[in-house]
Amino acid sequence: MTTVPLLEMRGVSKSFGATKANDGIDLTVWPGDVLGLLGENGAGKTTLMNILFGTYQADAGEIRFNGQPVRIRNSADALASGIGMVHQHFHLAARLSVLDNILIGEKGRRFLIDRRRALHRLAAIRDDFGLWLDPHRPVSGLSIGEQQRLEIIKALYRGARLLILDEPTAVLTPTETDGLFAAMRAMSANGFGIVFISHKLAEVRAVARRCVILRHGRVTGTIDKPAEASNADIARLMCGRDITPPERAPVTVGAPVLELAHVSTPPKGGAGLADLSLTVRGGEIVGIAGVSGNGQRALADVLSGMLRPTSGDIRINGAPLSQPSPRASQALGLGRIPEDRMKTGLVTALTVADNMVLPRLTEAPFSRRGLIDAGRIDAFARERIAAFDIRCPGPTARTGKLSGGNLQKILLARELAHDPAVLIAAQPTRGLDIGATRFVHDRFLEMRAAGRGILLISEDLEELMALSDRIAVMYEGRIAGEMPTAAATVERLGLMMTGASDRSA
Amino acid sequence: MWGLVDQLFQVGFLAALVRIATPLLLATLGEMLSERAGVLNLGIEGIMLIGAMAGFSVAYFSGNLWLGVAAAMAVGMVMAALHALLTVSFGLSQHVSGIGVTMLSSGLAFYIYRLVFGQPGQPPSVTAFQPLPLPGLSALPVIGPALFSQHALTYIAFLLVPLSAFILDHTPWGLSVRMVGENPHAADSAGVSVVARRWQAVVIGGGLMGVAGAFLSLAQFNAFTFGVINGRGWVAIALVVFGQWRPWRCAAGALMFAFIDALQLRLQASGLGQHVPYEAFLILPFLLTIVAMASVSRNAVAPAALLKPFRKEER
C-alpha cells in the first residue's frame, strides 16, 4: 500500500459571522481508511465536510488529495478530484429510475445516453462492493436504506475514491445499518477512503479504524483503536464533560394508565395490529422492540386516535377510548411524540410559538370566545423555551430552521406541558446527539418518577434496555414476547424480533 | 340511426379529427416540455394568440406562409423568455407570471393587429396552407386520405411525439430536463445548470405554442380573429395533466379531445342540430375534458419540482 495519504487537510478554518465553525482543523485519511468523525451537533463536522465537497470555501488552510494540492470551488470540482459525498438529505429524483439518477451529469461528448455501458459499470460496482439495486426501478419505490445505497453507488459510479457519509445511520434500521457497514468494509478493502460522520459511539467503534473528535470547531482528540476505547472516554472528548448513564430509581408502580385488549387495526406503514394486548402502569416505562414495519406505526397511531381499531378495547387512564380521534386521546390524558417529528409532529412552516399550542389552540387560555390570545401564547412559549432550553431566536422563529434536537425539545415541551398520564414516544432520540438524547431520557425518567406511564417504541436496543422496566417485542402486529429488562439480552430480543418464539431462546 | 353513424364516421371525419388535433398537440407538447423542467406556463393561451397574429401578419405581407410560421415561433419564444426571466431567473410565482404573460400577449396581439389592419368590415385573409398528400401513402384506402393528405405542419406535429419522447428518454439533455423538474438540487450537485436547462425548456415550449397558434390562423382558418384560440391553450394545460407529462399519452389526449370536437361539429350539422341549440354541442368537448380529467388525473403525479423556484443555497 502506498504511503501517500489519500486526503490531507491542514489548518482548515471557517467562520460564519462571529462563529468559528472550524478552527485550524487537521485531518488525514489513508487509502483503505475508515475515519470516524465524531462530535455533537454544531461541533463543525458537517461544515468541515462541506468545505471538502466544495459547498463552502475555507477561510484558511490547505487540502491535498493524493499528495497534490487541490482547490475545490464546487461539487463538480470535488467529484472531479475523486471526492463523493452522501448527504443526510438525499439528492434523488423520485420519479426517475435508479439508472437515470446515476446517469445524470455524466460527462461525455455523446449525444445519446449509453445505458448498456452504464449497466456494465454498475455490475462491476456490484461485484466489487456488493452494492446493487435494480437499475429500472423508480426511486419512489425504494426504501430509505435503498435510497442511501443508491447515493453510494452514484458516488462510486462518478469515480469517487474518498466517500463522505454524513450521519448515514440516522435514517437506517439496524438491518440496513449492517448492510451499510458491510459495504464500507468492502470499499476499505479496495483501498477507498471513507469519512464516517456519526454521533453513535457503538457504530463508530464497530466500523471505524480511527476516529477524530471535534468540539466547538476544534479537534479535541484522535483515537487510533476505537474498538478498544470506552464509551465514557469518547463521550468526554465529545461533550467536554463526563456523561453518566441515566439512573433508574426504584418507583412504586401504580394503576394502569394504558390498556389495550385484543386490539386489531388495518395495516399502516407496515403491519396492522393483530389481536394485541398490552398494559402500561403509572411509574412504568414499557419498551417496544421490533424490526420496523411490524405494527409499531399502527400501535402509535391507534393510541393517538389517528387510526381506528377494527376490534378490541383501548383504555387511557382508566377511561375507554370510545370515539377515537386525536382530540379524544389527548383529552383522556395521552401525550405523543410521533416518529416523524417533521411531518406528523410539527408544522415546520409555522413559528415555534404556534407549534407549542397547536393541539390546544382552540382551548382556554390560548383562545377566548373564538379569538386567539396572542399574548398568552407568546408568554406560554417563552416559558417553555426557557424551561426546555430550546435554542432558537425566540417564539416567532420558524420551526423548520431548527436542528433535530431542538425540534424534539419543542415536541416534548408541548406534550409534557399538560402533564399527560401516559406518553407514547416513537423513536424519540433518532438522529439526536448525545446531549439531546440525554435530555430526552432525563425527562422520561422524571415522568416515571412522578408516577406517569411511558410507552417507548424504539429500534435502539441500548436505549430500550437503559430506560425500560419491561420490554415487549412486536412481530407482525402481535406481542411476540415480553420480559422484565433485567432478563433481556440483545441476543434474546434479536431472536424474538425475527419471529422465533421465546421458548427457543 | 345507422344513417347518422355513417354520416359521422366517414373519411372526412377522420381527416377533420387529425387536423383539429394538430394545434392542440403542438401546444400540449410545448407545455409538457416546460412543465417537465418544473415551470408551469399559464402564458400559453396568450402566446398562442400572439403567435396566431404574428404568423398571419407576416404571411399576409410577405406572402410566405412558412415565414409566418417562423415569425410565430420566434414571437412565442420571446414571450416565453419573459416568463422564464420572471420565474426561473427571478423566482417569481409561476401562476402570477403566466397569467401576466397571457394578458400581455393577448393585449399586444389585439393592439398590433388593430394598428396594422385597422377595423375592416371583412377580416383580411391569406391563402391558407393546402393539404400535402404524401406520395404513395395517400393512395391507401381510407387511411390514405384521412391521415396522409394533411397539412405539412400536421405531419411535423405528429413526428414531434416520438421525437420528444426519444429526446427525454435517450439524451443527456432530456434526462437533465427531467431531473431539474424532479429535483433541481440533485441536478445541481451533478453539475447541471438548472437555470439554463429551465430557460431552454420554457423557450422551446413557447416556440411550439406560437406555432400552434399560427396553425390556427394559417391552416385551419385563413384569417386572424380575436376568438381564434378559444380556450385551446387552457385545454392544452389540462391535456398535459391528462397525459401525465408523457408525450404519447399527451398525444392520445389531444386526439381524444379532437375526436369529441369533430363529433360535435358533425352533430351540429346533422339532423339533431335542428332540435338542440348548437351551444349544447359546443360544450361537449369541454364537458368530456372535465370528465376525463377527473377520472385519469387522480393518479397523475406532477414533476416534483413543478412550481418551485430553484435557489442554490436553500434546501
Short mmCIF file of N, CA and C in Angstrom, two decimals, chain A residues 130-284:
data_model
loop_
_atom_site.label_atom_id
_atom_site.label_comp_id
_atom_site.label_asym_id
_atom_site.label_seq_id
_atom_site.Cartn_x
_atom_site.Cartn_y
_atom_site.Cartn_z
N GLY A 130 -20.48 -5.36 -3.49
CA GLY A 130 -21.73 -5.97 -3.03
C GLY A 130 -22.87 -4.96 -2.97
N LEU A 131 -22.77 -3.88 -3.75
CA LEU A 131 -23.84 -2.87 -3.75
C LEU A 131 -24.64 -3.02 -5.03
N TRP A 132 -25.94 -3.24 -4.90
CA TRP A 132 -26.74 -3.47 -6.09
C TRP A 132 -28.17 -3.01 -5.88
N LEU A 133 -28.76 -2.43 -6.94
CA LEU A 133 -30.18 -2.11 -6.99
C LEU A 133 -30.64 -2.37 -8.41
N ASP A 134 -31.87 -2.81 -8.58
CA ASP A 134 -32.41 -2.99 -9.92
C ASP A 134 -32.42 -1.62 -10.61
N PRO A 135 -31.65 -1.47 -11.71
CA PRO A 135 -31.50 -0.14 -12.32
C PRO A 135 -32.79 0.44 -12.85
N HIS A 136 -33.79 -0.40 -13.09
CA HIS A 136 -35.00 0.10 -13.74
C HIS A 136 -36.11 0.44 -12.76
N ARG A 137 -35.89 0.19 -11.50
CA ARG A 137 -36.92 0.57 -10.52
C ARG A 137 -36.97 2.08 -10.36
N PRO A 138 -38.17 2.63 -10.19
CA PRO A 138 -38.23 4.06 -9.89
C PRO A 138 -37.78 4.30 -8.45
N VAL A 139 -37.15 5.44 -8.22
CA VAL A 139 -36.64 5.73 -6.89
C VAL A 139 -37.77 5.83 -5.86
N SER A 140 -38.97 6.23 -6.33
CA SER A 140 -40.08 6.37 -5.39
C SER A 140 -40.42 5.05 -4.70
N GLY A 141 -40.03 3.92 -5.33
CA GLY A 141 -40.34 2.63 -4.72
C GLY A 141 -39.24 2.12 -3.79
N LEU A 142 -38.17 2.89 -3.62
CA LEU A 142 -37.06 2.42 -2.80
C LEU A 142 -37.27 2.79 -1.34
N SER A 143 -36.81 1.93 -0.44
CA SER A 143 -36.83 2.27 0.98
C SER A 143 -35.73 3.30 1.25
N ILE A 144 -35.76 3.88 2.43
CA ILE A 144 -34.73 4.87 2.77
C ILE A 144 -33.33 4.26 2.66
N GLY A 145 -33.21 3.02 3.16
CA GLY A 145 -31.91 2.36 3.11
C GLY A 145 -31.45 2.15 1.67
N GLU A 146 -32.39 1.81 0.79
CA GLU A 146 -32.04 1.60 -0.62
C GLU A 146 -31.67 2.91 -1.30
N GLN A 147 -32.36 4.00 -0.91
CA GLN A 147 -32.02 5.30 -1.48
C GLN A 147 -30.60 5.69 -1.10
N GLN A 148 -30.24 5.38 0.14
CA GLN A 148 -28.88 5.68 0.57
C GLN A 148 -27.87 4.84 -0.22
N ARG A 149 -28.22 3.57 -0.43
CA ARG A 149 -27.35 2.71 -1.22
C ARG A 149 -27.17 3.30 -2.61
N LEU A 150 -28.27 3.82 -3.18
CA LEU A 150 -28.20 4.44 -4.50
C LEU A 150 -27.24 5.63 -4.49
N GLU A 151 -27.28 6.43 -3.43
CA GLU A 151 -26.37 7.58 -3.34
C GLU A 151 -24.92 7.11 -3.31
N ILE A 152 -24.66 6.00 -2.63
CA ILE A 152 -23.29 5.49 -2.56
C ILE A 152 -22.86 4.96 -3.93
N ILE A 153 -23.77 4.21 -4.57
CA ILE A 153 -23.46 3.69 -5.91
C ILE A 153 -23.18 4.85 -6.86
N LYS A 154 -24.00 5.91 -6.73
CA LYS A 154 -23.84 7.08 -7.58
C LYS A 154 -22.44 7.69 -7.42
N ALA A 155 -22.02 7.81 -6.16
CA ALA A 155 -20.70 8.39 -5.91
C ALA A 155 -19.60 7.51 -6.49
N LEU A 156 -19.73 6.20 -6.32
CA LEU A 156 -18.73 5.28 -6.85
C LEU A 156 -18.72 5.33 -8.38
N TYR A 157 -19.91 5.40 -8.96
CA TYR A 157 -20.03 5.45 -10.42
C TYR A 157 -19.31 6.67 -10.97
N ARG A 158 -19.39 7.77 -10.22
CA ARG A 158 -18.77 9.00 -10.69
C ARG A 158 -17.28 9.05 -10.36
N GLY A 159 -16.76 7.94 -9.85
CA GLY A 159 -15.32 7.84 -9.69
C GLY A 159 -14.77 8.31 -8.36
N ALA A 160 -15.61 8.32 -7.32
CA ALA A 160 -15.12 8.75 -6.01
C ALA A 160 -14.10 7.76 -5.47
N ARG A 161 -13.00 8.29 -4.91
CA ARG A 161 -12.01 7.45 -4.21
C ARG A 161 -12.15 7.67 -2.70
N LEU A 162 -12.73 8.80 -2.36
CA LEU A 162 -12.97 9.12 -0.95
C LEU A 162 -14.46 9.41 -0.81
N LEU A 163 -15.09 8.74 0.12
CA LEU A 163 -16.53 8.89 0.28
C LEU A 163 -16.83 9.49 1.64
N ILE A 164 -17.61 10.57 1.64
CA ILE A 164 -18.01 11.18 2.90
C ILE A 164 -19.44 10.73 3.18
N LEU A 165 -19.67 10.13 4.33
CA LEU A 165 -21.01 9.70 4.70
C LEU A 165 -21.46 10.53 5.90
N ASP A 166 -22.43 11.44 5.66
CA ASP A 166 -22.86 12.35 6.72
C ASP A 166 -24.00 11.71 7.51
N GLU A 167 -23.70 11.25 8.69
CA GLU A 167 -24.66 10.59 9.58
C GLU A 167 -25.54 9.59 8.82
N PRO A 168 -24.90 8.62 8.18
CA PRO A 168 -25.67 7.72 7.32
C PRO A 168 -26.62 6.81 8.09
N THR A 169 -26.32 6.52 9.35
CA THR A 169 -27.14 5.53 10.05
C THR A 169 -28.34 6.16 10.73
N ALA A 170 -28.43 7.51 10.72
CA ALA A 170 -29.53 8.17 11.43
C ALA A 170 -30.88 7.73 10.88
N VAL A 171 -30.92 7.39 9.60
CA VAL A 171 -32.20 7.06 8.98
C VAL A 171 -32.37 5.56 8.77
N LEU A 172 -31.42 4.76 9.22
CA LEU A 172 -31.44 3.34 8.89
C LEU A 172 -31.96 2.47 10.03
N THR A 173 -32.54 1.33 9.66
CA THR A 173 -32.89 0.32 10.65
C THR A 173 -31.61 -0.47 10.95
N PRO A 174 -31.59 -1.22 12.06
CA PRO A 174 -30.38 -1.98 12.39
C PRO A 174 -29.93 -2.91 11.27
N THR A 175 -30.88 -3.57 10.58
CA THR A 175 -30.50 -4.46 9.48
C THR A 175 -29.84 -3.68 8.35
N GLU A 176 -30.44 -2.54 8.02
CA GLU A 176 -29.87 -1.72 6.95
C GLU A 176 -28.49 -1.22 7.34
N THR A 177 -28.33 -0.90 8.63
CA THR A 177 -27.03 -0.44 9.10
C THR A 177 -25.97 -1.52 8.89
N ASP A 178 -26.32 -2.76 9.17
CA ASP A 178 -25.37 -3.86 8.96
C ASP A 178 -24.95 -3.94 7.49
N GLY A 179 -25.93 -3.76 6.59
CA GLY A 179 -25.64 -3.79 5.16
C GLY A 179 -24.69 -2.67 4.77
N LEU A 180 -24.93 -1.48 5.33
CA LEU A 180 -24.06 -0.34 5.04
C LEU A 180 -22.64 -0.62 5.51
N PHE A 181 -22.51 -1.19 6.70
CA PHE A 181 -21.17 -1.44 7.25
C PHE A 181 -20.43 -2.46 6.39
N ALA A 182 -21.16 -3.46 5.88
CA ALA A 182 -20.52 -4.46 5.02
C ALA A 182 -19.97 -3.78 3.77
N ALA A 183 -20.76 -2.87 3.20
CA ALA A 183 -20.31 -2.16 2.00
C ALA A 183 -19.09 -1.29 2.33
N MET A 184 -19.12 -0.65 3.51
CA MET A 184 -18.00 0.21 3.89
C MET A 184 -16.72 -0.62 4.02
N ARG A 185 -16.84 -1.82 4.59
CA ARG A 185 -15.65 -2.66 4.75
C ARG A 185 -15.11 -3.08 3.38
N ALA A 186 -16.05 -3.37 2.44
CA ALA A 186 -15.62 -3.77 1.09
C ALA A 186 -14.88 -2.62 0.42
N MET A 187 -15.37 -1.39 0.60
CA MET A 187 -14.70 -0.24 -0.02
C MET A 187 -13.32 -0.04 0.59
N SER A 188 -13.26 -0.20 1.90
CA SER A 188 -11.99 -0.06 2.59
C SER A 188 -11.00 -1.10 2.08
N ALA A 189 -11.46 -2.33 1.90
CA ALA A 189 -10.58 -3.40 1.43
C ALA A 189 -10.07 -3.11 0.02
N ASN A 190 -10.85 -2.33 -0.76
CA ASN A 190 -10.44 -1.98 -2.11
C ASN A 190 -9.58 -0.71 -2.16
N GLY A 191 -9.18 -0.21 -1.00
CA GLY A 191 -8.29 0.94 -0.97
C GLY A 191 -8.99 2.29 -1.02
N PHE A 192 -10.31 2.28 -0.89
CA PHE A 192 -11.04 3.54 -0.85
C PHE A 192 -10.94 4.14 0.55
N GLY A 193 -11.09 5.45 0.63
CA GLY A 193 -11.13 6.09 1.94
C GLY A 193 -12.56 6.48 2.28
N ILE A 194 -12.89 6.40 3.56
CA ILE A 194 -14.25 6.76 3.98
C ILE A 194 -14.17 7.67 5.19
N VAL A 195 -14.94 8.75 5.15
CA VAL A 195 -15.12 9.56 6.35
C VAL A 195 -16.56 9.33 6.80
N PHE A 196 -16.69 8.86 8.02
CA PHE A 196 -17.98 8.42 8.54
C PHE A 196 -18.37 9.35 9.68
N ILE A 197 -19.34 10.23 9.40
CA ILE A 197 -19.78 11.17 10.43
C ILE A 197 -20.87 10.52 11.26
N SER A 198 -20.76 10.62 12.57
CA SER A 198 -21.78 9.98 13.40
C SER A 198 -21.69 10.55 14.80
N HIS A 199 -22.75 10.35 15.57
CA HIS A 199 -22.56 10.56 16.99
C HIS A 199 -23.02 9.34 17.78
N LYS A 200 -23.11 8.21 17.08
CA LYS A 200 -23.42 6.97 17.78
C LYS A 200 -22.12 6.23 18.05
N LEU A 201 -21.75 6.17 19.30
CA LEU A 201 -20.44 5.63 19.66
C LEU A 201 -20.30 4.17 19.27
N ALA A 202 -21.35 3.40 19.51
CA ALA A 202 -21.26 1.97 19.26
C ALA A 202 -20.94 1.71 17.78
N GLU A 203 -21.56 2.51 16.89
CA GLU A 203 -21.34 2.31 15.46
C GLU A 203 -19.93 2.69 15.05
N VAL A 204 -19.46 3.79 15.58
CA VAL A 204 -18.11 4.20 15.23
C VAL A 204 -17.12 3.14 15.69
N ARG A 205 -17.36 2.60 16.88
CA ARG A 205 -16.44 1.58 17.38
C ARG A 205 -16.51 0.32 16.54
N ALA A 206 -17.71 0.05 15.98
CA ALA A 206 -17.86 -1.18 15.20
C ALA A 206 -17.17 -1.09 13.85
N VAL A 207 -17.16 0.09 13.24
CA VAL A 207 -16.76 0.15 11.84
C VAL A 207 -15.52 1.00 11.58
N ALA A 208 -15.24 1.98 12.43
CA ALA A 208 -14.14 2.90 12.13
C ALA A 208 -12.80 2.31 12.54
N ARG A 209 -11.76 2.62 11.74
CA ARG A 209 -10.41 2.18 12.08
C ARG A 209 -9.72 3.20 12.98
N ARG A 210 -10.06 4.46 12.73
CA ARG A 210 -9.53 5.52 13.58
C ARG A 210 -10.67 6.49 13.78
N CYS A 211 -10.60 7.31 14.81
CA CYS A 211 -11.57 8.39 14.80
C CYS A 211 -11.02 9.68 15.34
N VAL A 212 -11.62 10.75 14.81
CA VAL A 212 -11.24 12.11 15.18
C VAL A 212 -12.45 12.75 15.81
N ILE A 213 -12.23 13.44 16.93
CA ILE A 213 -13.36 14.01 17.66
C ILE A 213 -13.28 15.52 17.61
N LEU A 214 -14.38 16.14 17.25
CA LEU A 214 -14.46 17.60 17.14
C LEU A 214 -15.34 18.14 18.25
N ARG A 215 -14.96 19.30 18.75
CA ARG A 215 -15.84 20.03 19.66
C ARG A 215 -15.58 21.51 19.46
N HIS A 216 -16.65 22.28 19.33
CA HIS A 216 -16.56 23.72 19.12
C HIS A 216 -15.60 24.05 17.99
N GLY A 217 -15.61 23.26 16.91
CA GLY A 217 -14.81 23.58 15.73
C GLY A 217 -13.35 23.19 15.81
N ARG A 218 -12.93 22.53 16.90
CA ARG A 218 -11.53 22.10 17.01
C ARG A 218 -11.45 20.60 17.19
N VAL A 219 -10.29 20.05 16.81
CA VAL A 219 -10.04 18.64 17.08
C VAL A 219 -9.69 18.50 18.56
N THR A 220 -10.50 17.73 19.29
CA THR A 220 -10.20 17.56 20.72
C THR A 220 -9.60 16.19 21.01
N GLY A 221 -9.55 15.33 20.02
CA GLY A 221 -8.93 14.03 20.28
C GLY A 221 -8.86 13.18 19.05
N THR A 222 -7.89 12.28 19.01
CA THR A 222 -7.78 11.30 17.94
C THR A 222 -7.61 9.94 18.61
N ILE A 223 -8.39 8.97 18.15
CA ILE A 223 -8.32 7.65 18.76
C ILE A 223 -7.93 6.66 17.68
N ASP A 224 -6.83 5.92 17.91
CA ASP A 224 -6.31 5.04 16.87
C ASP A 224 -6.99 3.68 16.85
N LYS A 225 -7.48 3.23 17.99
CA LYS A 225 -8.19 1.94 18.01
C LYS A 225 -9.54 2.13 18.68
N PRO A 226 -10.52 2.64 17.92
CA PRO A 226 -11.81 2.96 18.53
C PRO A 226 -12.45 1.75 19.20
N ALA A 227 -12.19 0.57 18.66
CA ALA A 227 -12.84 -0.61 19.21
C ALA A 227 -12.43 -0.83 20.66
N GLU A 228 -11.24 -0.32 21.02
CA GLU A 228 -10.77 -0.55 22.39
C GLU A 228 -11.05 0.61 23.32
N ALA A 229 -11.48 1.76 22.76
CA ALA A 229 -11.75 2.92 23.62
C ALA A 229 -13.10 2.73 24.31
N SER A 230 -13.24 3.29 25.47
CA SER A 230 -14.51 3.16 26.19
C SER A 230 -15.46 4.27 25.76
N ASN A 231 -16.76 3.98 25.88
CA ASN A 231 -17.78 4.98 25.57
C ASN A 231 -17.56 6.24 26.38
N ALA A 232 -17.21 6.05 27.66
CA ALA A 232 -17.07 7.20 28.54
C ALA A 232 -15.94 8.11 28.07
N ASP A 233 -14.82 7.49 27.60
CA ASP A 233 -13.69 8.30 27.13
C ASP A 233 -14.09 9.14 25.93
N ILE A 234 -14.74 8.47 24.96
CA ILE A 234 -15.12 9.18 23.73
C ILE A 234 -16.14 10.27 24.05
N ALA A 235 -17.10 9.92 24.89
CA ALA A 235 -18.15 10.90 25.22
C ALA A 235 -17.54 12.12 25.90
N ARG A 236 -16.51 11.91 26.73
CA ARG A 236 -15.91 13.05 27.41
C ARG A 236 -15.25 13.97 26.39
N LEU A 237 -14.58 13.39 25.40
CA LEU A 237 -13.94 14.20 24.37
C LEU A 237 -14.98 14.96 23.54
N MET A 238 -16.13 14.34 23.33
CA MET A 238 -17.17 14.98 22.51
C MET A 238 -17.88 16.09 23.26
N CYS A 239 -18.20 15.85 24.51
CA CYS A 239 -19.05 16.78 25.24
C CYS A 239 -18.25 17.69 26.16
N GLY A 240 -17.00 17.33 26.42
CA GLY A 240 -16.20 18.14 27.32
C GLY A 240 -16.55 17.91 28.77
N ARG A 241 -17.34 16.90 29.06
CA ARG A 241 -17.69 16.57 30.44
C ARG A 241 -18.05 15.09 30.48
N ASP A 242 -18.14 14.56 31.67
CA ASP A 242 -18.48 13.15 31.79
C ASP A 242 -19.97 12.95 31.56
N ILE A 243 -20.29 11.91 30.81
CA ILE A 243 -21.70 11.56 30.59
C ILE A 243 -21.94 10.25 31.33
N THR A 244 -22.75 10.30 32.35
CA THR A 244 -23.03 9.07 33.10
C THR A 244 -24.31 8.47 32.55
N PRO A 245 -24.43 7.16 32.59
CA PRO A 245 -25.67 6.56 32.12
C PRO A 245 -26.83 6.98 33.01
N PRO A 246 -28.03 7.11 32.43
CA PRO A 246 -29.17 7.54 33.24
C PRO A 246 -29.46 6.53 34.35
N GLU A 247 -29.88 7.03 35.49
CA GLU A 247 -30.16 6.13 36.60
C GLU A 247 -31.65 5.97 36.79
N ARG A 248 -32.06 4.75 36.95
CA ARG A 248 -33.48 4.48 37.17
C ARG A 248 -33.69 4.15 38.63
N ALA A 249 -34.24 5.13 39.35
CA ALA A 249 -34.51 4.89 40.76
C ALA A 249 -35.72 3.96 40.88
N PRO A 250 -35.79 3.19 41.95
CA PRO A 250 -36.97 2.35 42.14
C PRO A 250 -38.21 3.22 42.32
N VAL A 251 -39.30 2.81 41.67
CA VAL A 251 -40.54 3.59 41.72
C VAL A 251 -41.67 2.62 42.04
N THR A 252 -42.63 3.06 42.84
CA THR A 252 -43.79 2.22 43.13
C THR A 252 -44.71 2.27 41.92
N VAL A 253 -45.04 1.09 41.41
CA VAL A 253 -45.88 1.03 40.22
C VAL A 253 -47.34 1.23 40.62
N GLY A 254 -48.05 2.08 39.86
CA GLY A 254 -49.42 2.42 40.21
C GLY A 254 -50.45 1.69 39.35
N ALA A 255 -51.59 2.34 39.18
CA ALA A 255 -52.69 1.75 38.42
C ALA A 255 -52.38 1.81 36.93
N PRO A 256 -53.04 0.95 36.12
CA PRO A 256 -52.82 1.01 34.67
C PRO A 256 -53.22 2.38 34.11
N VAL A 257 -52.35 2.95 33.27
CA VAL A 257 -52.70 4.21 32.60
C VAL A 257 -52.98 3.98 31.12
N LEU A 258 -52.60 2.80 30.65
CA LEU A 258 -52.85 2.48 29.24
C LEU A 258 -53.13 0.99 29.14
N GLU A 259 -54.31 0.66 28.57
CA GLU A 259 -54.66 -0.75 28.43
C GLU A 259 -55.17 -1.00 27.02
N LEU A 260 -54.57 -1.98 26.37
CA LEU A 260 -55.09 -2.44 25.08
C LEU A 260 -55.51 -3.89 25.27
N ALA A 261 -56.75 -4.19 24.86
CA ALA A 261 -57.24 -5.56 24.98
C ALA A 261 -57.69 -6.06 23.62
N HIS A 262 -56.98 -7.01 23.06
CA HIS A 262 -57.33 -7.67 21.79
C HIS A 262 -57.60 -6.65 20.69
N VAL A 263 -56.69 -5.71 20.52
CA VAL A 263 -56.90 -4.66 19.52
C VAL A 263 -56.35 -5.10 18.17
N SER A 264 -57.17 -4.93 17.14
CA SER A 264 -56.73 -5.16 15.76
C SER A 264 -56.99 -3.90 14.94
N THR A 265 -56.13 -3.67 13.95
CA THR A 265 -56.29 -2.49 13.09
C THR A 265 -55.96 -2.87 11.66
N PRO A 266 -56.37 -2.00 10.71
CA PRO A 266 -55.89 -2.18 9.34
C PRO A 266 -54.38 -1.91 9.29
N PRO A 267 -53.68 -2.37 8.24
CA PRO A 267 -52.25 -2.09 8.15
C PRO A 267 -51.97 -0.60 8.03
N LYS A 268 -50.86 -0.17 8.61
CA LYS A 268 -50.44 1.22 8.41
C LYS A 268 -48.93 1.30 8.53
N GLY A 269 -48.27 1.75 7.49
CA GLY A 269 -46.81 1.84 7.50
C GLY A 269 -46.18 0.51 7.85
N GLY A 270 -46.70 -0.58 7.30
CA GLY A 270 -46.28 -1.92 7.67
C GLY A 270 -47.49 -2.68 8.19
N ALA A 271 -47.26 -3.65 9.05
CA ALA A 271 -48.37 -4.48 9.53
C ALA A 271 -49.32 -3.67 10.41
N GLY A 272 -50.60 -4.10 10.41
CA GLY A 272 -51.55 -3.56 11.38
C GLY A 272 -51.46 -4.39 12.65
N LEU A 273 -52.22 -3.98 13.67
CA LEU A 273 -52.21 -4.75 14.91
C LEU A 273 -53.09 -5.99 14.73
N ALA A 274 -52.67 -7.10 15.29
CA ALA A 274 -53.42 -8.36 15.19
C ALA A 274 -53.66 -8.89 16.60
N ASP A 275 -54.82 -8.52 17.16
CA ASP A 275 -55.22 -9.03 18.46
C ASP A 275 -54.15 -8.77 19.52
N LEU A 276 -53.77 -7.51 19.61
CA LEU A 276 -52.68 -7.14 20.51
C LEU A 276 -53.23 -6.68 21.87
N SER A 277 -52.63 -7.22 22.93
CA SER A 277 -52.99 -6.80 24.29
C SER A 277 -51.72 -6.34 25.00
N LEU A 278 -51.88 -5.24 25.77
CA LEU A 278 -50.70 -4.65 26.40
C LEU A 278 -51.17 -3.70 27.51
N THR A 279 -50.43 -3.65 28.59
CA THR A 279 -50.77 -2.73 29.68
C THR A 279 -49.54 -1.94 30.10
N VAL A 280 -49.73 -0.64 30.33
CA VAL A 280 -48.67 0.20 30.90
C VAL A 280 -49.23 0.80 32.19
N ARG A 281 -48.49 0.67 33.28
CA ARG A 281 -48.95 1.22 34.55
C ARG A 281 -48.22 2.52 34.86
N GLY A 282 -48.79 3.26 35.78
CA GLY A 282 -48.14 4.50 36.21
C GLY A 282 -46.79 4.17 36.84
N GLY A 283 -45.80 5.02 36.56
CA GLY A 283 -44.48 4.77 37.12
C GLY A 283 -43.70 3.71 36.37
N GLU A 284 -44.12 3.44 35.14
CA GLU A 284 -43.51 2.35 34.38
C GLU A 284 -43.13 2.84 32.99
#
